[in-house]
Short mmCIF file of N, CA and C in Angstrom, two decimals:
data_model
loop_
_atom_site.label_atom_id
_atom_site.label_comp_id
_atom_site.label_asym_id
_atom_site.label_seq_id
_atom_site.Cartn_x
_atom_site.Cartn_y
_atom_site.Cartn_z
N UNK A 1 88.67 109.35 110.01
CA UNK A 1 89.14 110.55 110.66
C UNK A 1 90.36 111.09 109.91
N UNK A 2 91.21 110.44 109.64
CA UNK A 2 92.67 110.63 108.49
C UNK A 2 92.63 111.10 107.43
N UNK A 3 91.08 110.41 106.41
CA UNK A 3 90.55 110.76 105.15
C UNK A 3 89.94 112.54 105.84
N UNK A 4 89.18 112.60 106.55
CA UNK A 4 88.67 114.31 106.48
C UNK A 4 89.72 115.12 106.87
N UNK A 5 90.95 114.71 107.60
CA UNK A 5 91.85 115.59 108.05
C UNK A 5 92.81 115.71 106.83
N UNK A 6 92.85 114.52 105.82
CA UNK A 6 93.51 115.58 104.60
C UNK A 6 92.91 115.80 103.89
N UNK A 7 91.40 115.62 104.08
CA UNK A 7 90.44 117.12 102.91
C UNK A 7 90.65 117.96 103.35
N UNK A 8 90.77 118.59 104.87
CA UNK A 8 90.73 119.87 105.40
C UNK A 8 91.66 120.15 105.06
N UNK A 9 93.08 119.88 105.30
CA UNK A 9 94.42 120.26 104.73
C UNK A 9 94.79 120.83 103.39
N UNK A 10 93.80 119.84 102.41
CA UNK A 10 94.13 119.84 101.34
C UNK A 10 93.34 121.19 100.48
N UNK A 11 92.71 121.70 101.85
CA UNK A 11 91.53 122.72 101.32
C UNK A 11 90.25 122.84 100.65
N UNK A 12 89.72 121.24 100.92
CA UNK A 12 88.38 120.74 100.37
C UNK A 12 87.54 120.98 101.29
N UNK A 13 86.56 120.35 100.38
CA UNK A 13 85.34 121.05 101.22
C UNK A 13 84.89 120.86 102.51
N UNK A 14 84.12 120.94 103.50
CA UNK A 14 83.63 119.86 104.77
C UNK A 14 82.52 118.55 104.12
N UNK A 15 81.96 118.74 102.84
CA UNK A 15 81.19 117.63 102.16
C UNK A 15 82.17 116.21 101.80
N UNK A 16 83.27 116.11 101.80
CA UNK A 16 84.09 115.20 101.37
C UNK A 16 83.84 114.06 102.85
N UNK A 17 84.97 113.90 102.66
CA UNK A 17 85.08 112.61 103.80
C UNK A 17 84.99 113.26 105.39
N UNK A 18 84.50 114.69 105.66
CA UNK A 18 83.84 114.98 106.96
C UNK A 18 82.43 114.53 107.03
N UNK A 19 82.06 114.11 105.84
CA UNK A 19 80.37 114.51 106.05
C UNK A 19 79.92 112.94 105.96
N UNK A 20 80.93 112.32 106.08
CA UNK A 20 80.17 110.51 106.08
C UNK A 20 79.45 110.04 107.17
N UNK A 21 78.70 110.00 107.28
CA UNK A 21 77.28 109.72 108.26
C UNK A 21 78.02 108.97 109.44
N UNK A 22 79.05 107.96 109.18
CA UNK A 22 79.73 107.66 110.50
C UNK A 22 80.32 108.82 111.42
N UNK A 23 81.01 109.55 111.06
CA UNK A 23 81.59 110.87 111.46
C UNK A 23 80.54 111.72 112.10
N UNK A 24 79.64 112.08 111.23
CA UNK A 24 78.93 113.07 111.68
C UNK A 24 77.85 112.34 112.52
N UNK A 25 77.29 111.04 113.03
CA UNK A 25 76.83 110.63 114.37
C UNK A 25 77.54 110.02 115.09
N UNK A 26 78.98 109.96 115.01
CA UNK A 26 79.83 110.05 116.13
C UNK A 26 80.03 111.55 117.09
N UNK A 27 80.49 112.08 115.49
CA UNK A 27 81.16 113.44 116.69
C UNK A 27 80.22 114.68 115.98
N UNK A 28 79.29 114.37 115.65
CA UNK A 28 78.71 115.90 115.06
C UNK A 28 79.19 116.55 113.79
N UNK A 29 78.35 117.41 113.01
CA UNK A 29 78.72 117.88 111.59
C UNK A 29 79.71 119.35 112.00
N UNK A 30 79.61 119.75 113.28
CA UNK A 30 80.40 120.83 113.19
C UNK A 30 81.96 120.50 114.00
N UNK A 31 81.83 119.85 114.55
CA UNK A 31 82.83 119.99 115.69
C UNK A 31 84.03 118.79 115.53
N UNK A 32 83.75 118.23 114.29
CA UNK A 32 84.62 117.15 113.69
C UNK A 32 86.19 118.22 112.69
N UNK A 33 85.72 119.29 111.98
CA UNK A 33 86.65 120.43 111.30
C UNK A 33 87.18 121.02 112.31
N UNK A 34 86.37 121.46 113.86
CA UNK A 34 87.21 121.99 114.37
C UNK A 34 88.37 121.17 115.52
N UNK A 35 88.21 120.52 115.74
CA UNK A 35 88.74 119.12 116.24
C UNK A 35 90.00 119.16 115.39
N UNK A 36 89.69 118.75 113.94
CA UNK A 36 90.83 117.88 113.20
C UNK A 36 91.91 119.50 112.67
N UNK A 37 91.00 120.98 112.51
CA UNK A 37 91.58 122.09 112.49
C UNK A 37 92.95 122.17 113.80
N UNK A 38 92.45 121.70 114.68
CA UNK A 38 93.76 121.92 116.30
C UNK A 38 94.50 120.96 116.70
N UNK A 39 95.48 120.83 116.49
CA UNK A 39 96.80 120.13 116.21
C UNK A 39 96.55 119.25 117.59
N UNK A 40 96.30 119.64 118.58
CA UNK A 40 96.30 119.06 120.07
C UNK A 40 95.18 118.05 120.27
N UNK A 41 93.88 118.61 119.72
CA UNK A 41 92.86 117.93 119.61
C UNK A 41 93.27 116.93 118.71
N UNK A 42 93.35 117.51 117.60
CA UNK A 42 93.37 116.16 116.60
C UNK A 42 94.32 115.16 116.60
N UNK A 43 95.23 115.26 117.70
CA UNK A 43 96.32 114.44 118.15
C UNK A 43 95.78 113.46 119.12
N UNK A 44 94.83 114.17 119.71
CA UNK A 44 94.39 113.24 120.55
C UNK A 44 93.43 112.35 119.78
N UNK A 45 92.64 112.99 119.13
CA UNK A 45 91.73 112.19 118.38
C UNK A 45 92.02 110.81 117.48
N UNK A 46 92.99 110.97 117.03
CA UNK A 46 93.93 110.36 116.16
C UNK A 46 94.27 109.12 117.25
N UNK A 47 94.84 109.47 118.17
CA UNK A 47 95.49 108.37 119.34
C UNK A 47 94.30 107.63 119.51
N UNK A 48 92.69 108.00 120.09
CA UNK A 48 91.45 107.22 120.36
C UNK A 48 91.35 105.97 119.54
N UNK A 49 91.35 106.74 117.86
CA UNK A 49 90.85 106.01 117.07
C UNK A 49 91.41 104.70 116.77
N UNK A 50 92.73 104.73 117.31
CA UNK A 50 93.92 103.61 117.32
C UNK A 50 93.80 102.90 118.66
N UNK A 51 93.69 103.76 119.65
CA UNK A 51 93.47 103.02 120.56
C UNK A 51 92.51 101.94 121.49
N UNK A 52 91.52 102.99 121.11
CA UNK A 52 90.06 102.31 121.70
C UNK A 52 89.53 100.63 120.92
N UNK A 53 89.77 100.67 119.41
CA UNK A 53 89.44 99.17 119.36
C UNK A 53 90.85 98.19 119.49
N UNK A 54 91.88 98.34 119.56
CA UNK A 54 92.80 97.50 120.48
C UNK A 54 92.57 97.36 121.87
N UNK A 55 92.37 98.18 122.60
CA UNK A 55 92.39 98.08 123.83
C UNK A 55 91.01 97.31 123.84
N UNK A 56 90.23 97.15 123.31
CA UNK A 56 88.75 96.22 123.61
C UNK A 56 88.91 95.00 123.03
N UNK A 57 90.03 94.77 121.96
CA UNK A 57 89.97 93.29 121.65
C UNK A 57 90.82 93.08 122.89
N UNK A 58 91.97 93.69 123.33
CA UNK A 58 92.68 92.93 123.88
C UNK A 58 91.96 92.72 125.46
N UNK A 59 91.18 93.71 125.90
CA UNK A 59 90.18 93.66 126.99
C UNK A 59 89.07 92.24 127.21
N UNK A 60 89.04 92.10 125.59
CA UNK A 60 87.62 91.07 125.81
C UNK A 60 88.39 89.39 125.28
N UNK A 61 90.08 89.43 124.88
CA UNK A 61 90.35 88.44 124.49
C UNK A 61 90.30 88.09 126.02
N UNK A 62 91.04 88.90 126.91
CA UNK A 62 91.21 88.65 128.14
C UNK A 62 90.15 87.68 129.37
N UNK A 63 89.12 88.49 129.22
CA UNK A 63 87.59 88.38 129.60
C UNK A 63 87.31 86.69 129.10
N UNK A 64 87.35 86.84 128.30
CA UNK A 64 87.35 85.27 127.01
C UNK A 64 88.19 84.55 127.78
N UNK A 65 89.44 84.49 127.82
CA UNK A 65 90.24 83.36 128.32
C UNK A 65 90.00 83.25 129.43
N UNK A 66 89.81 84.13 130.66
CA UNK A 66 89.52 84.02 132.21
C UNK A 66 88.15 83.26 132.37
N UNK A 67 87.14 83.66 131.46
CA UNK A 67 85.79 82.70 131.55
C UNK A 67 86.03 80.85 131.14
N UNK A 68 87.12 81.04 130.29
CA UNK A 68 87.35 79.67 129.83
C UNK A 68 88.08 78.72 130.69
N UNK A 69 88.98 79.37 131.30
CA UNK A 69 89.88 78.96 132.92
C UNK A 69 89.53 78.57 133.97
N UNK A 70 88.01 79.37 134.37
CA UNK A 70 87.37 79.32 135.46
C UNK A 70 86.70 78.31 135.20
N UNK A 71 85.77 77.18 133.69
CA UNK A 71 85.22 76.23 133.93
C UNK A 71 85.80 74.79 133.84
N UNK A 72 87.53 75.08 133.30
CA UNK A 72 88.43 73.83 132.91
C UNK A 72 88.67 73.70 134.07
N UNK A 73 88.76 72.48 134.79
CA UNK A 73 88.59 71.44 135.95
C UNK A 73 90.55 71.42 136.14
N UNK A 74 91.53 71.40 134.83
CA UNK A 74 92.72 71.36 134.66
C UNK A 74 93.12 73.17 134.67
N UNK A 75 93.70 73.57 135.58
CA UNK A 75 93.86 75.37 135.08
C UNK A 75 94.90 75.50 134.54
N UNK A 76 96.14 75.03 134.69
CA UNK A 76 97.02 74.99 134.07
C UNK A 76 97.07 74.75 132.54
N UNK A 77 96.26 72.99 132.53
CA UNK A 77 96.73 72.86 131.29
C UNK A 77 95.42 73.92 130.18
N UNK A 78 95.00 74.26 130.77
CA UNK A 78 93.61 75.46 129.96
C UNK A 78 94.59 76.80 129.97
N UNK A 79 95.34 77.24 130.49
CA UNK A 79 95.45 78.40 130.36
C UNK A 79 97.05 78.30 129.33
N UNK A 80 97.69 77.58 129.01
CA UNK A 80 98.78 77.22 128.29
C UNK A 80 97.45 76.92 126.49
N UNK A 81 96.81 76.13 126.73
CA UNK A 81 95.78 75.87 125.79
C UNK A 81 95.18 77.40 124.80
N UNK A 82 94.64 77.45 125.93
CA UNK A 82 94.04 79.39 125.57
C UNK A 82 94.84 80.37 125.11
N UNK A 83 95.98 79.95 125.63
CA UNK A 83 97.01 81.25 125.09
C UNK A 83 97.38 81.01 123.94
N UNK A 84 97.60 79.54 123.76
CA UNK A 84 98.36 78.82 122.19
C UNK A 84 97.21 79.71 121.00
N UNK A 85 96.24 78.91 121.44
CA UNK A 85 94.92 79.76 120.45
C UNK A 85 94.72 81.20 120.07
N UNK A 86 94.69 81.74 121.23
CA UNK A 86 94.91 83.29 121.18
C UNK A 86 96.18 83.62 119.98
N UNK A 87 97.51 83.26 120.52
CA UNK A 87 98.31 83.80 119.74
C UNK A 87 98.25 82.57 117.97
N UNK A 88 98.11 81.99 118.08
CA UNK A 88 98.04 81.15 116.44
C UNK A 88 96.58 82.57 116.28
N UNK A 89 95.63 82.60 116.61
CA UNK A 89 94.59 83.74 116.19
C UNK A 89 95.12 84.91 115.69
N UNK A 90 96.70 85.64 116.57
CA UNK A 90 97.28 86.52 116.15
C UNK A 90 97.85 87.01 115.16
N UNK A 91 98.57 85.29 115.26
CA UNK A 91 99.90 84.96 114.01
C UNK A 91 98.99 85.48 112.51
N UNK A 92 97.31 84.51 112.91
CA UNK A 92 96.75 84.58 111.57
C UNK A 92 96.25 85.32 111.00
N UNK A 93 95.58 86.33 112.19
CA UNK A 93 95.55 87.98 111.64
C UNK A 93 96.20 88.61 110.95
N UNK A 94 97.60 88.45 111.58
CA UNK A 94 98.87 89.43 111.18
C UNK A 94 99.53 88.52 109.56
N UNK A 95 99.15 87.49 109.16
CA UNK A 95 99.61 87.12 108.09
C UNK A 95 98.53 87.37 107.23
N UNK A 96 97.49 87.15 107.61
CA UNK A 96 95.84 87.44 106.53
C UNK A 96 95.99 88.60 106.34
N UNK A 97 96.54 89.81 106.84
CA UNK A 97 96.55 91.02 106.45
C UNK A 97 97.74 90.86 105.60
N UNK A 98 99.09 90.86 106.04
CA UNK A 98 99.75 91.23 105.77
C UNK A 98 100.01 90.47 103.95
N UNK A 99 99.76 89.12 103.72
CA UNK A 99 100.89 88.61 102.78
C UNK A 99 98.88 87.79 102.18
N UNK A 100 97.56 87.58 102.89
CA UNK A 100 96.33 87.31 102.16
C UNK A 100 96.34 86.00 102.57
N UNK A 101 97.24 85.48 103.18
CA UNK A 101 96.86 83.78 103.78
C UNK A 101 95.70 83.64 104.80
N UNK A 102 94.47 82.68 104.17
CA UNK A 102 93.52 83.14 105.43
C UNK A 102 93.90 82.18 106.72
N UNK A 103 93.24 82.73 107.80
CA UNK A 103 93.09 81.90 108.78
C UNK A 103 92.62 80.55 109.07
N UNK A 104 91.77 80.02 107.92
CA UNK A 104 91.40 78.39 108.11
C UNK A 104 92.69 77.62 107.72
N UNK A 105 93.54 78.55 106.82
CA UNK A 105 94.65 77.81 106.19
C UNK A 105 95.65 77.52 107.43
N UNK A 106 95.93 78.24 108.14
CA UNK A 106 96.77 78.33 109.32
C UNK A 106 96.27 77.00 110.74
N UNK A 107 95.18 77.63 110.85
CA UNK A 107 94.00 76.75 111.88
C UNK A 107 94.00 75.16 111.82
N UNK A 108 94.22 74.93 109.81
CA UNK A 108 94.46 73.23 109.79
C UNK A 108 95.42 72.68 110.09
#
C-alpha cells in the first residue's frame, strides 16, 4: 500500500506497484488510486494495514494461551509458563529482525 502511494505521488503510472495482483483482489483496480489519492482515506488505510495483522497475532496468541490454561490441571503454574514462552517468542522476533539472530538460537 506505501509502495503505490509513492508511485502515485511520484507521478507514475497506476501499472507500478498499484497493479500487483495482491492490491488489486483486495481492494479493486480502481478504487485503490482513489483511496491512496485522499489524505483521510489513505490515513485510514495506512492505520488497517498496521493494524489488522497485530491485532490478530495478538488476538490468537491470546486464544492460544487460554486453550492451554484450560487443560493444565496446575493454572497458575501454566499461565506464568505460557507467558514466559510467549514473551522469549517476542524477545526472538524482535532480535531476528532486528540484529538476524534466529530464534532456535535463543529457544536453546
Amino acid at each position: 500500500v506505501r509502495a503505490c502511494a509513492e508511485d502515485l505521488r511520484s507521478g507514475g503510472s497506476f501499472e507500478g506497484a498499484c497493479a500487483h495482483p495482491v492490491m488489486t483482489t483486495m481492494f479493486g483496480r480502481g478504487r485503490t488510486q482513489a483511496w491512496l489519492m485522499d489524505p483521510a482515506t489513505s490515513g485510514v488505510l495506512f492505520a488497517l494495514v498496521d493494524a489488522v495483522p497485530l491485532v490478530s497475532c495478538v488476538a490468537l496468541s491470546v486464544l492460544g494461551a487460554r486453550d492451554v490454561v484450560s487443560v493444565s490441571p496446575v493454572r497458575a503454574v501454566a499461565m506464568r509458563r505460557v507467558v514466559s514462552f510467549q514473551v522469549m517468542a517476542l524477545v526472538a522476533g524482535v532480535l531476528a529482525g532486528l540484529v538476524g539472530i534466529g530464534g532456535g538460537l535463543i529457544f536453546s
